[in-house]
C-alpha positions as a LaTeX table, in Angstrom:
\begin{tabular}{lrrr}
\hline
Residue & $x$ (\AA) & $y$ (\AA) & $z$ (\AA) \\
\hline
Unk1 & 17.20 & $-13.26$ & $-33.22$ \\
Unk2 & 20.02 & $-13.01$ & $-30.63$ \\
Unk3 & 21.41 & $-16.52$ & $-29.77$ \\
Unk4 & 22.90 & $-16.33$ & $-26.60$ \\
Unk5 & 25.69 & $-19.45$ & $-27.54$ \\
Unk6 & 28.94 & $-17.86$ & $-25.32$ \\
Unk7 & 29.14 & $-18.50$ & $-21.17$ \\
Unk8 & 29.65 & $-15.00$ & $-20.64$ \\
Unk9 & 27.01 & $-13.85$ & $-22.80$ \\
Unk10 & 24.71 & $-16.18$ & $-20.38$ \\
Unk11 & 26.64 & $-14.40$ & $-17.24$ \\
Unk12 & 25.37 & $-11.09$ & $-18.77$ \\
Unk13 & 21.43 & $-12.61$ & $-19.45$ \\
Unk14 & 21.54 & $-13.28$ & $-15.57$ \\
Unk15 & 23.34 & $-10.15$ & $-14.27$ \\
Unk16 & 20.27 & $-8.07$ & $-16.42$ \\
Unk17 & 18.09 & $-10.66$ & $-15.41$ \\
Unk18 & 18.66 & $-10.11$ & $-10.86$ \\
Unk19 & 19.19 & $-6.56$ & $-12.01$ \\
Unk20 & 16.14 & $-5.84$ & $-13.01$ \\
Unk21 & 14.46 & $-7.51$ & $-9.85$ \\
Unk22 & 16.57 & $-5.23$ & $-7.48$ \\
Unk23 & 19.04 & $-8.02$ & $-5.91$ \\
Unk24 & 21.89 & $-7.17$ & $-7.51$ \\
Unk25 & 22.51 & $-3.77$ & $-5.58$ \\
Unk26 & 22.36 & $-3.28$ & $-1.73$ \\
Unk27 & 19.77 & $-1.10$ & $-1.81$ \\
Unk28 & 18.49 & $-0.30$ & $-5.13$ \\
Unk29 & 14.80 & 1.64 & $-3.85$ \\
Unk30 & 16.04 & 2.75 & $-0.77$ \\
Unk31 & 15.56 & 2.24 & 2.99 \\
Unk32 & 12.74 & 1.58 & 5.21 \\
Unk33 & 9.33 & 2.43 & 4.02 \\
Unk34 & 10.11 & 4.50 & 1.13 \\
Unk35 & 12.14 & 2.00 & $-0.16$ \\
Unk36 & 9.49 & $-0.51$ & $-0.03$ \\
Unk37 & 6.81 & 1.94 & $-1.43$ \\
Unk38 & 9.42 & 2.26 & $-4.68$ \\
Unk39 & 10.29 & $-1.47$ & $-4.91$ \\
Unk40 & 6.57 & $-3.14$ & $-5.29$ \\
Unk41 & 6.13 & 0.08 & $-7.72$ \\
Unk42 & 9.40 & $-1.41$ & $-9.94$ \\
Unk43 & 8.33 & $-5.32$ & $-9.51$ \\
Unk44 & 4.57 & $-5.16$ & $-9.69$ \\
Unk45 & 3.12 & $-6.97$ & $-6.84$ \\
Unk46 & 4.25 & $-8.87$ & $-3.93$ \\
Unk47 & 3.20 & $-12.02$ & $-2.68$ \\
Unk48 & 0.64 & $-12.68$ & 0.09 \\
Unk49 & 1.18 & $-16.00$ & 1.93 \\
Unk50 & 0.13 & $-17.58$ & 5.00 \\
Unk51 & 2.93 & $-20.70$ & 5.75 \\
Unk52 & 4.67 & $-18.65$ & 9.01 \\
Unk53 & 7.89 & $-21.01$ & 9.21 \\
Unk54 & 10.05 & $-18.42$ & 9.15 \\
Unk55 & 8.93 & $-14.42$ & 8.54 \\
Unk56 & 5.72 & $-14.54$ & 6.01 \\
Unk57 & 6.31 & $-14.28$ & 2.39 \\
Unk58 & 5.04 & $-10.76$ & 1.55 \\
Unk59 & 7.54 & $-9.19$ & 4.58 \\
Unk60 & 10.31 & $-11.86$ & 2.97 \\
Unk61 & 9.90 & $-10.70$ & $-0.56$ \\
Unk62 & 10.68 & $-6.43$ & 0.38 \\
Unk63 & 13.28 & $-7.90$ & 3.20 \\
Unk64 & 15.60 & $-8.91$ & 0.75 \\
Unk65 & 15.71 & $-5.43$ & $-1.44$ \\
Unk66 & 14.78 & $-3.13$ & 1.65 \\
Unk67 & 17.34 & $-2.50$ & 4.08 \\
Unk68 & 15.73 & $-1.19$ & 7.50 \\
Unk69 & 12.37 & $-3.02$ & 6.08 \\
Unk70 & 10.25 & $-4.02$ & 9.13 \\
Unk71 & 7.15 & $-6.89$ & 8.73 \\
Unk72 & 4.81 & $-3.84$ & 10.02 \\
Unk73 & 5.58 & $-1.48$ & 6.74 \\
Unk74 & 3.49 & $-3.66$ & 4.66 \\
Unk75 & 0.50 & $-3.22$ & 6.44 \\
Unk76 & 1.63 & 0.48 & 6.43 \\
Unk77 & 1.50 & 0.55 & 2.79 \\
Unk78 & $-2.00$ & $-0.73$ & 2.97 \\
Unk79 & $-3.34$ & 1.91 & 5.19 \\
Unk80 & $-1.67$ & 5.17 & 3.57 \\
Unk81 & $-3.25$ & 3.88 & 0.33 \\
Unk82 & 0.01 & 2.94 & $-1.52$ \\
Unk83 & $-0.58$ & $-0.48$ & $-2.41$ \\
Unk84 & $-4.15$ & $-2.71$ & $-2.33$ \\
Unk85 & $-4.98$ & $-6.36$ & $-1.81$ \\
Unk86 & $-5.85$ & $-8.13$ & $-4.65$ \\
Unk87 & $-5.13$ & $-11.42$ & $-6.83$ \\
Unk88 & $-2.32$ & $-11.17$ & $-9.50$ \\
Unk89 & $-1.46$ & $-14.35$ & $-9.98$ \\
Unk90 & $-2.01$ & $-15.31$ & $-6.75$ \\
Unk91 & $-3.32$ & $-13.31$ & $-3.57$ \\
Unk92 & $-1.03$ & $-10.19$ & $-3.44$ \\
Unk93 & $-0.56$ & $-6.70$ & $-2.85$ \\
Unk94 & $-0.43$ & $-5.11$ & $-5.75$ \\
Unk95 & 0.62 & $-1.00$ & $-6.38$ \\
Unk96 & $-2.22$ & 1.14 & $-5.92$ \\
Unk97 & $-2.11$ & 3.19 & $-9.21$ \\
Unk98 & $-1.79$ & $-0.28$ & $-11.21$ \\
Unk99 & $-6.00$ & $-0.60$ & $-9.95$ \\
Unk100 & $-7.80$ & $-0.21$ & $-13.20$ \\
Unk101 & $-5.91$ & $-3.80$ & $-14.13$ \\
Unk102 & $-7.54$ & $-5.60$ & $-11.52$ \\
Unk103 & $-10.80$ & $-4.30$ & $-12.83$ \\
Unk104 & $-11.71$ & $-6.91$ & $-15.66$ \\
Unk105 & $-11.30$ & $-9.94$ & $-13.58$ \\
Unk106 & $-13.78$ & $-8.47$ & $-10.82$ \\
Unk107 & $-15.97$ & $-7.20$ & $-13.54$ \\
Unk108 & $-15.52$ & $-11.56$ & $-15.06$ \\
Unk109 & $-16.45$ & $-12.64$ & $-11.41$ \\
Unk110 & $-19.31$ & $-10.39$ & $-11.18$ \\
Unk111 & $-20.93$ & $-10.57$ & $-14.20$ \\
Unk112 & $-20.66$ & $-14.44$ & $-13.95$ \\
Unk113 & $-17.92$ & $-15.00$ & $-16.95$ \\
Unk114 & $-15.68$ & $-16.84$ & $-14.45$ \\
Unk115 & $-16.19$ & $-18.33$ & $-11.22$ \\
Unk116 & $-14.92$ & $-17.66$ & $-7.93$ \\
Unk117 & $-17.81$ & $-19.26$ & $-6.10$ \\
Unk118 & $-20.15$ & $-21.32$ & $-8.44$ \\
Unk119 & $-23.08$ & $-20.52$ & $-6.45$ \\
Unk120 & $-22.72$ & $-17.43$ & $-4.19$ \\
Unk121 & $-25.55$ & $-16.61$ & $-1.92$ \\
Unk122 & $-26.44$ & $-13.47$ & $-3.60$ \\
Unk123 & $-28.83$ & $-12.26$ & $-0.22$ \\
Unk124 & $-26.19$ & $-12.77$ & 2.29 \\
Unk125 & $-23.99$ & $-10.70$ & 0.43 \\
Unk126 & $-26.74$ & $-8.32$ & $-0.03$ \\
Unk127 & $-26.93$ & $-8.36$ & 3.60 \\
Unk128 & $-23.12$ & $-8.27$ & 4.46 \\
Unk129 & $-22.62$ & $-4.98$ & 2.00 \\
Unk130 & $-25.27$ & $-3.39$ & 3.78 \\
Unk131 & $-24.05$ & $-4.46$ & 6.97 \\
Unk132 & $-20.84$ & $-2.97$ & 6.24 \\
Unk133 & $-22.21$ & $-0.02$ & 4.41 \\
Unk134 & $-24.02$ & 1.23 & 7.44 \\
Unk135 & $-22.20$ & $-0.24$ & 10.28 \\
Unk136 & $-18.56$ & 0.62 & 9.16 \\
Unk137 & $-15.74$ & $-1.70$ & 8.25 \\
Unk138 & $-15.70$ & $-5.41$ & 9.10 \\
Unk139 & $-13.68$ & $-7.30$ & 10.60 \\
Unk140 & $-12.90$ & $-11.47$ & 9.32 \\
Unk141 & $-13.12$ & $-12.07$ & 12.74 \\
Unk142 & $-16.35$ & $-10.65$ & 13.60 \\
Unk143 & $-17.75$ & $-13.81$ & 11.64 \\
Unk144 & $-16.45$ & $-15.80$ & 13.31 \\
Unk145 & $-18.96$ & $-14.83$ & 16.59 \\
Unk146 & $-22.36$ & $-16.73$ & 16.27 \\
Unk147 & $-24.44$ & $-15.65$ & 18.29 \\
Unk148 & $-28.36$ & $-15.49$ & 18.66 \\
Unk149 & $-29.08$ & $-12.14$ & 17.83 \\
Unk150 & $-26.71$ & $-12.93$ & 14.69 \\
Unk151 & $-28.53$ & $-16.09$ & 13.92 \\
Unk152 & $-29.63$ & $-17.64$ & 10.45 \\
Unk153 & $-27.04$ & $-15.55$ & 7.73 \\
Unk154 & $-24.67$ & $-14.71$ & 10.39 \\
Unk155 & $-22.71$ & $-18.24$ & 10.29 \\
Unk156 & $-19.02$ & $-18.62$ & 9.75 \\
Unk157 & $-18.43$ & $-20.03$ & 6.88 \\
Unk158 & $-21.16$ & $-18.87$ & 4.27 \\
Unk159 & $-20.53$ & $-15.59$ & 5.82 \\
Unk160 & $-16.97$ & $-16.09$ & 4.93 \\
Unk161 & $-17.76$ & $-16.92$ & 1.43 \\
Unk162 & $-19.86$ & $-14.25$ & 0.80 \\
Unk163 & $-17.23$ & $-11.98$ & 1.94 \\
Unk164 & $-14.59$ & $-13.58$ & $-0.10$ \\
Unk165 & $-16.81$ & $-13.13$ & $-2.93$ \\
Unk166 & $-17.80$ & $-9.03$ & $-2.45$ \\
Unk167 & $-14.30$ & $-9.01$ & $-2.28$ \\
Unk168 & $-12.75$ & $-10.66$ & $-5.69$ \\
Unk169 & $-15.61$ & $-9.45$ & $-7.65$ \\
Unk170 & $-15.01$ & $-5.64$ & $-6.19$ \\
Unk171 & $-17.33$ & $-4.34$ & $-4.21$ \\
Unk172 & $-15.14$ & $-4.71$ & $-0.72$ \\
Unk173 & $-11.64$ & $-4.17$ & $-0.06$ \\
Unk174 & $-9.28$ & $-4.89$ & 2.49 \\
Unk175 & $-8.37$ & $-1.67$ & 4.21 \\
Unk176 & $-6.05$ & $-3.10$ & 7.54 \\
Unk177 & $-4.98$ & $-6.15$ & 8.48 \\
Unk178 & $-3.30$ & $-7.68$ & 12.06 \\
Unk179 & $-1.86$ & $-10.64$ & 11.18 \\
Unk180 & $-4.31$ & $-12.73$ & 8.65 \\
Unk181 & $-7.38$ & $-10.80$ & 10.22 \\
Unk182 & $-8.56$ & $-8.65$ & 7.39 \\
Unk183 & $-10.63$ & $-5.63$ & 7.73 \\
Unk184 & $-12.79$ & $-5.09$ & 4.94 \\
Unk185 & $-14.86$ & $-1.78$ & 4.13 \\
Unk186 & $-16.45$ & $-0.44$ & 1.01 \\
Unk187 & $-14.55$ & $-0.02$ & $-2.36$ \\
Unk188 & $-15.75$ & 3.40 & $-2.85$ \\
Unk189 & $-14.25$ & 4.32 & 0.93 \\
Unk190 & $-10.71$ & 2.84 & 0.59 \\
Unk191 & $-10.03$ & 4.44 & $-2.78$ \\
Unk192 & $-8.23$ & 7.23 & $-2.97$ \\
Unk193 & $-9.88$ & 9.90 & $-4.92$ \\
Unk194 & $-7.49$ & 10.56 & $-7.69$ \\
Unk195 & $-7.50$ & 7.14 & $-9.30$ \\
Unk196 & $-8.30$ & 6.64 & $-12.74$ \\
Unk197 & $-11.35$ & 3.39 & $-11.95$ \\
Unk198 & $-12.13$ & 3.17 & $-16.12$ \\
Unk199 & $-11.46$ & $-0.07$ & $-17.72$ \\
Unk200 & $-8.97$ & $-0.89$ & $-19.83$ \\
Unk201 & $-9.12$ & $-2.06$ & $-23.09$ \\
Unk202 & $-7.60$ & $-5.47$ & $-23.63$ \\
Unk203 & $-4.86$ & $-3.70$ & $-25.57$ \\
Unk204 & $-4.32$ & $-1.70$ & $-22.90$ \\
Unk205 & $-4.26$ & $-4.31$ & $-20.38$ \\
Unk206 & $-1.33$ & $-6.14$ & $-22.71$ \\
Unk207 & 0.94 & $-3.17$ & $-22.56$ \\
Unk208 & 0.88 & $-2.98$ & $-19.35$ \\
Unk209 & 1.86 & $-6.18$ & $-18.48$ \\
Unk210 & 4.63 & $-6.28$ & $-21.07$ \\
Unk211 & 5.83 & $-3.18$ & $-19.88$ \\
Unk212 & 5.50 & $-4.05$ & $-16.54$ \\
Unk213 & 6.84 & $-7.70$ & $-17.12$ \\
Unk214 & 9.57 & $-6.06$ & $-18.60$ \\
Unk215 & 10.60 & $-3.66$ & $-16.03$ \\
Unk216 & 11.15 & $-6.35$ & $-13.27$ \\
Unk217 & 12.40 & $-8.60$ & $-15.45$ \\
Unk218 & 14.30 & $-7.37$ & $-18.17$ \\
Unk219 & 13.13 & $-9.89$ & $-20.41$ \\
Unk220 & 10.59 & $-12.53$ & $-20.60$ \\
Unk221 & 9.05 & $-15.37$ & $-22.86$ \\
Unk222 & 5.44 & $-15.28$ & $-23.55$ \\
Unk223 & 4.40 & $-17.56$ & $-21.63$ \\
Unk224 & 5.53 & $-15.60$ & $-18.55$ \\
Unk225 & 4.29 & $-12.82$ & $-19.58$ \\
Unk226 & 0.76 & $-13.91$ & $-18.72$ \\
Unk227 & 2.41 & $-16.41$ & $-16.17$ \\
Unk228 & $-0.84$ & $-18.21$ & $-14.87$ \\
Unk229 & $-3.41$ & $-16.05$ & $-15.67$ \\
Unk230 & $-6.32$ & $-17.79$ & $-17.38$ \\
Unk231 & $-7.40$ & $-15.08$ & $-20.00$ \\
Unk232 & $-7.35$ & $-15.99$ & $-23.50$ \\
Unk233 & $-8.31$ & $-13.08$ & $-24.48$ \\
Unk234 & $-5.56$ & $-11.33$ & $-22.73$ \\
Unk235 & $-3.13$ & $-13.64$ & $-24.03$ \\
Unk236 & $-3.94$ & $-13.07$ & $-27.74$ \\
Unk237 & $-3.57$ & $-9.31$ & $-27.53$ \\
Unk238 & $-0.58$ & $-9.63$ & $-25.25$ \\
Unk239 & 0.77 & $-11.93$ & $-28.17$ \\
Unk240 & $-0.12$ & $-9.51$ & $-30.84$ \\
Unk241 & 1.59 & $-6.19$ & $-29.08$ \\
Unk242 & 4.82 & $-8.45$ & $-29.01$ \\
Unk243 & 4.15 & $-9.06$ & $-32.45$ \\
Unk244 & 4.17 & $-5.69$ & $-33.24$ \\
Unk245 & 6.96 & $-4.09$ & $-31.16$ \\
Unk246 & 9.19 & $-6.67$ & $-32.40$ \\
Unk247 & 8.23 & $-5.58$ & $-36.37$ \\
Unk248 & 8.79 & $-2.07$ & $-35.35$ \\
Unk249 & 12.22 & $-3.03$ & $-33.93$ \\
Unk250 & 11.77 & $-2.21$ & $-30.24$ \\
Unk251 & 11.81 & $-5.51$ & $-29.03$ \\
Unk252 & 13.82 & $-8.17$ & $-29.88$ \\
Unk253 & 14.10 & $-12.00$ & $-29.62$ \\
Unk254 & 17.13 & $-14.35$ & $-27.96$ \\
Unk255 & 17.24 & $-17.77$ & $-27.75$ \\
Unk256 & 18.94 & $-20.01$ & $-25.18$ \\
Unk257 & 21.05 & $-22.99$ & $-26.39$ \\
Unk258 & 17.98 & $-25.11$ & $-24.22$ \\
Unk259 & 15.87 & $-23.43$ & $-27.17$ \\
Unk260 & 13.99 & $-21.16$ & $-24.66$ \\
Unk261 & 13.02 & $-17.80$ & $-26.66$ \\
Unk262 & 12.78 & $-14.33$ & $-24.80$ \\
Unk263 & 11.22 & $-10.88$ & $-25.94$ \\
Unk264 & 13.70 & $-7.74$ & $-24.25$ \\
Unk265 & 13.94 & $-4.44$ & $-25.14$ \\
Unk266 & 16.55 & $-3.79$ & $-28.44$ \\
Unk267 & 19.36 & $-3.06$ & $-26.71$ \\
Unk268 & 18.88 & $-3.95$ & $-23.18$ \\
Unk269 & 21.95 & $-6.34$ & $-23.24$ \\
Unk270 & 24.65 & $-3.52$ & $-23.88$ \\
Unk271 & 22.76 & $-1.56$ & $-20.90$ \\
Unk272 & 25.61 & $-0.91$ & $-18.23$ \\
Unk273 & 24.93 & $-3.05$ & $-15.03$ \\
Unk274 & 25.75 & $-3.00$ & $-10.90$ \\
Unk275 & 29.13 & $-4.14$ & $-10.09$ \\
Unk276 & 28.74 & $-8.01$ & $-8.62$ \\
Unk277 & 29.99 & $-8.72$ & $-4.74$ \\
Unk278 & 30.29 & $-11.52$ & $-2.33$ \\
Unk279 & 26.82 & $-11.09$ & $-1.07$ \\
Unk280 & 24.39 & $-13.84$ & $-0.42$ \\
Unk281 & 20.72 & $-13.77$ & $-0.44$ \\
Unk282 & 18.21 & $-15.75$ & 1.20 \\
Unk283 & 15.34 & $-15.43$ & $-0.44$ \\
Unk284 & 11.52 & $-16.46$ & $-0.13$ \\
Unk285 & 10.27 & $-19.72$ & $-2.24$ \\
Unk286 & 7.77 & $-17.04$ & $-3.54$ \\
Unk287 & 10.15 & $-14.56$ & $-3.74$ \\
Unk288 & 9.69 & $-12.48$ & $-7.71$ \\
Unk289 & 12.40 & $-14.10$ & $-9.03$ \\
Unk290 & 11.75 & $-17.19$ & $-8.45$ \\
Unk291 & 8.05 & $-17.90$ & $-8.72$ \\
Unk292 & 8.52 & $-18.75$ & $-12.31$ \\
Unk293 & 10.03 & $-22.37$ & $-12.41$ \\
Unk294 & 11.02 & $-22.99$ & $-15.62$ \\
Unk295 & 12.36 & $-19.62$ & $-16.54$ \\
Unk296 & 14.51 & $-20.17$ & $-13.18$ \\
Unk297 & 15.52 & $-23.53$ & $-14.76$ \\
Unk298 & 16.32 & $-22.04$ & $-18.30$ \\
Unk299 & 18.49 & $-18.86$ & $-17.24$ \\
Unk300 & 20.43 & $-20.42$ & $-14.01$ \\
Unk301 & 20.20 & $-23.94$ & $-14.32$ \\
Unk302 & 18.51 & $-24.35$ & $-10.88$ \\
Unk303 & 15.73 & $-26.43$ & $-10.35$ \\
Unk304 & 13.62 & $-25.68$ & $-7.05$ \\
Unk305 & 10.54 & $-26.61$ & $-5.79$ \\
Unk306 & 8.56 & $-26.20$ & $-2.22$ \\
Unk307 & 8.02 & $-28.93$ & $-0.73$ \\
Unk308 & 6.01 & $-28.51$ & 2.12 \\
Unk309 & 3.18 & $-29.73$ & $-0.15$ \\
Unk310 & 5.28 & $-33.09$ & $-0.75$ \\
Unk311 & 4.91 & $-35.64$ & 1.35 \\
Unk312 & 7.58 & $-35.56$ & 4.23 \\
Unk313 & 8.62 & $-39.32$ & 3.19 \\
Unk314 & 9.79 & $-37.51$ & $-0.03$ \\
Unk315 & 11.37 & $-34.69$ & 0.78 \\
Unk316 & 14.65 & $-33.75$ & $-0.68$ \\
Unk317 & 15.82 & $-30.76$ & 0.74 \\
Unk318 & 13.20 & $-29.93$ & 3.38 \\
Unk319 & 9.42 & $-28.26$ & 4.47 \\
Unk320 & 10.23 & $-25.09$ & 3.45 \\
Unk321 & 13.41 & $-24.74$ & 2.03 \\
Unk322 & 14.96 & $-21.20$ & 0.83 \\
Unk323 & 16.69 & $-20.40$ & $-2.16$ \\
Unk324 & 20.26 & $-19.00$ & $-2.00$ \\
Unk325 & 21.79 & $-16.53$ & $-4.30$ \\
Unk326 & 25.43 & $-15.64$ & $-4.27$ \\
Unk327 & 26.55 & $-12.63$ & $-6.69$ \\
Unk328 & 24.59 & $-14.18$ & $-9.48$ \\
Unk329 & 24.08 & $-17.68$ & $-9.15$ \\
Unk330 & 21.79 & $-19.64$ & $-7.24$ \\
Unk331 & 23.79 & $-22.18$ & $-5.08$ \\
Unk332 & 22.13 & $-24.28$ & $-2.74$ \\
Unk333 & 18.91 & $-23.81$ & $-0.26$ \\
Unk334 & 18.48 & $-23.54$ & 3.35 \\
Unk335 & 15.92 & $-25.05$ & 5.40 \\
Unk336 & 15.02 & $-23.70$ & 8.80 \\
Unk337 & 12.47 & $-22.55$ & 10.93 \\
Unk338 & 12.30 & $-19.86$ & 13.72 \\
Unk339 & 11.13 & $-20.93$ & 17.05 \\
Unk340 & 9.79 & $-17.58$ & 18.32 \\
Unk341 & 8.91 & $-18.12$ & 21.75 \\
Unk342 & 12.85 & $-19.09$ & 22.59 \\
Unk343 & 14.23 & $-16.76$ & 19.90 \\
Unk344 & 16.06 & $-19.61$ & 18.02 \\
Unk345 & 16.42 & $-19.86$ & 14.14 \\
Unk346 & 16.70 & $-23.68$ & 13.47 \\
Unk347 & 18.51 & $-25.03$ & 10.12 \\
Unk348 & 17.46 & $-28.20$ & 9.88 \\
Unk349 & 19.17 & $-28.76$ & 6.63 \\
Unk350 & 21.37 & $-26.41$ & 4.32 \\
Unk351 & 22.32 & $-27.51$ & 0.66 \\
Unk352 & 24.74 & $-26.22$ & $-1.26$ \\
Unk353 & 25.03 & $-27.26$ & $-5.32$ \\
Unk354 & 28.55 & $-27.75$ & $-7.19$ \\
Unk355 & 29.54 & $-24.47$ & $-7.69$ \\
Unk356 & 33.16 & $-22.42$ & $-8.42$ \\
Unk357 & 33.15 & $-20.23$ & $-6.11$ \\
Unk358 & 35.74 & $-20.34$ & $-3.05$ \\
Unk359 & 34.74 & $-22.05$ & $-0.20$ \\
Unk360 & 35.47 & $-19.56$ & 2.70 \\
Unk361 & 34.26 & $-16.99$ & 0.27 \\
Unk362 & 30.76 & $-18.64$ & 0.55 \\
Unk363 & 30.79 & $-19.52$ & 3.89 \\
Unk364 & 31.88 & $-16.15$ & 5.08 \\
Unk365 & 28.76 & $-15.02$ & 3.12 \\
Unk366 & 26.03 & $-17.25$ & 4.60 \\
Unk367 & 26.96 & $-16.47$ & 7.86 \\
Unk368 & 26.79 & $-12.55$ & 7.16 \\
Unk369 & 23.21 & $-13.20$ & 5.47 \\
Unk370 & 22.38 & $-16.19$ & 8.03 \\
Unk371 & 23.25 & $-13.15$ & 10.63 \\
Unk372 & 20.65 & $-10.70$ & 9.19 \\
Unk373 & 18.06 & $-13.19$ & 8.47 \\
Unk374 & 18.40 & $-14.39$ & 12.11 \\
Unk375 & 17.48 & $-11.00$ & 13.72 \\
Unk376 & 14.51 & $-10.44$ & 10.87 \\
Unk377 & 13.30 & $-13.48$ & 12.10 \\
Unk378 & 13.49 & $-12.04$ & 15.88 \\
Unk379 & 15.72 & $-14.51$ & 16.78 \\
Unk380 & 19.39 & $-13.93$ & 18.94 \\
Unk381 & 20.50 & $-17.57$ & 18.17 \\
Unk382 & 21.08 & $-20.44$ & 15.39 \\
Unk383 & 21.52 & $-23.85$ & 15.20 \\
Unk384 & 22.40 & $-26.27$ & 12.69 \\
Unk385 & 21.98 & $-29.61$ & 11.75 \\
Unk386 & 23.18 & $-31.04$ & 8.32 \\
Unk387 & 24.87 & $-29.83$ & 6.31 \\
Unk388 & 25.87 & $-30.69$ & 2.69 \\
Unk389 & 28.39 & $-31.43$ & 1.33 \\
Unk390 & 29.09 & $-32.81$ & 4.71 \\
Unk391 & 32.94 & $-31.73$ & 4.76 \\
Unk392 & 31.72 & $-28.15$ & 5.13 \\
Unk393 & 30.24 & $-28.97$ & 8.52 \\
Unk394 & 32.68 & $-28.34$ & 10.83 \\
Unk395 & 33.45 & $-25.13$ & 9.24 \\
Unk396 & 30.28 & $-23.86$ & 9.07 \\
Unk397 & 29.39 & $-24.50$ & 12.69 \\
Unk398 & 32.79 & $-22.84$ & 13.93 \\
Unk399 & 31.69 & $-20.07$ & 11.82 \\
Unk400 & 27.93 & $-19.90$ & 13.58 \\
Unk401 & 29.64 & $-20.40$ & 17.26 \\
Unk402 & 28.95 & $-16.70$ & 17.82 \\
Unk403 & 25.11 & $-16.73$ & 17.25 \\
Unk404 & 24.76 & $-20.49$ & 18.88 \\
\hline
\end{tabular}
């Protein structure tokens, strides 16, 4: 057991830590679409969300390790077959030769182990897979047209459902999307043809999420290592593989002075890591590295939570505020939204947290990244509101003059 008890030996925990999840380097996978083809194949999966505040989620997440990443790559990914739409541990696209894992959950749903739908309308969806299989794909938005020669099983929403539910349990798949509107076509047509489609074995399915988990991590407790999937069975062989790389002495345990344990490869502390710099990062609330709560809480002391599912009336830092990262600590949070239609990005409220680090430093810094973010929001202008602590106003507005 390594007990991490030194500052600097924490410094290092979060250095391998941001390292591992690519935001450490300026562009660790590359540029443009290649470099967001290799960065969901080194951190697993990426996000789908719908809140459109500022630029969605899922473009947010490959933004902020992709330089030259534009919102219309992901869909790119889609259609060249690099990537498919699926649920991890939430609705995501997930790397296309990482398939076979999605398997037992659609084979749970379909065999009626787990739920996604209690009581799916088994003709409809008899109907709509027939539909689809003779017709071509489908579009979401084709159900939404009622018409009278579409009458009876053509009605929005238990035609939605029974889409939703070909869909989780595997028979459909999402092959393009514009926007939200998803196209969905047969399995057996979106799949390209050198995939290996057998199940895994549970023990299978545990080594590769530890070795996945692992990989965009560079360490992790057990309890992220299945972080909220509901799979008992998974979860047992998943502990029982850590169980066994750790006797055989290629894993090994720390602790945290907090008491949190962690599994990492033996030796992955003395691995040489990127050289820090005076970069900031503004990253999504569902960003990889931050998805995970408490392990954000145990390795960098920063406690975050959305809150545009809090009631406004108690709101502490705003609707959809934005982590910040600077070299390797998280510092404060920025809340802002882009109004489109007149090209301004709004911050409605930025928050920074007691921190070291030299002022102008970090204000130089968030007005490079506040730059960036601006035009990968489309915007050509910011504004800001409060700001806190509220003796860095003045500075920081004289700073965003420029872009005002």
């Amino acid at each position: 057991m390594i007990e991490i008890k030194r500052p600097q030996e924490l410094v290092r925990l979060r250095r391998l830590a941001l390292a591992a999840q690519g935001l450490l380097q300026a562009q660790p996978f590359g540029r443009g679409l290649e470099g967001a083809r290799k960065a969901i194949n080194h951190i697993g999966y990426v996000q789908v969300d719908t809140i459109s505040v500022v630029e969605r989620a899922h473009h947010h997440v490959f933004y902020a390790r992709v330089p030259k990443f534009e919102p219309a790559m992901t869909n790119q990914l889609l259609i060249d077959g690099d990537v498919f739409e699926y649920w991890a541990h939430a609705a995501a696209f997930i790397p296309i030769d990482d398939f076979r894992f999605s398997l037992p959950y659609k084979h749970a749903i379909k065999s009626g182990q787990t739920h996604w739908f209690k009581n799916p309308d088994i003709k409809l969806m008899g109907e709509l897979l027939a539909r689809i299989g003779s017709d071509g794909p489908l579009r979401s938005r084709d159900l939404e047209t009622n018409t009278k020669q579409r009458a009876g099983w053509w009605d929005w929403k238990p035609a939605k459902k029974a889409l939703e539910q070909l869909y989780m349990q595997g028979d459909l798949m999402v092959s393009d999307r514009e926007g939200f509107q998803k196209t969905y076509d047969l399995a057996e047509r979106v799949l390209p043809s050198h995939l290996n489609l057998k199940m895994p074995s549970m023990e299978e399915f545990a080594a590769h999420m530890l070795d996945q988990q692992l990989r965009c991590h560079g360490f992790v407790s057990l309890k992220g290592l299945t972080y909220l999937r509901r799979n008992a069975e998974l979860r047992k062989a998943v502990k029982a593989l850590v169980n066994e790389r750790l006797a055989q002495s290629t894993l090994e345990q720390l602790q945290l002075p907090s008491g949190e344990r962690f599994i990492l490869e033996t030796g992955a502390l003395e691995r040489p890591l990127p050289r820090l710099n005076n970069r900031m990062l503004i990253l999504s609330p569902f960003d990889n590295s931050v998805i995970q709560r408490d392990r954000l809480k145990a390795l960098f002391g920063y406690e975050y939570q959305i809150e545009c599912y809090v009631p406004a009336a108690k709101r502490q830092y705003g609707y959809f505020c934005l982590p910040l990262l600077y070299r390797d600590e998280f510092i404060g949070r920025v809340d802002c939204k882009a109004h489109r239609k007149t090209g301004q990005l709004e911050i409605r409220s930025l928050h920074f947290e007691p921190h070291n680090f030299d002022e102008e430093l970090v204000i130089a810094a968030f007005v490079k990244a506040i730059t960036q973010f601006c035009q990968f929001q489309e915007c050509d202008s910011v504004s800001l509101t409060k700001v806190y602590p509220k003796h860095l106003t003045q500075r920081l507005r004289s700073a965003l003059k420029p872009l005002a």
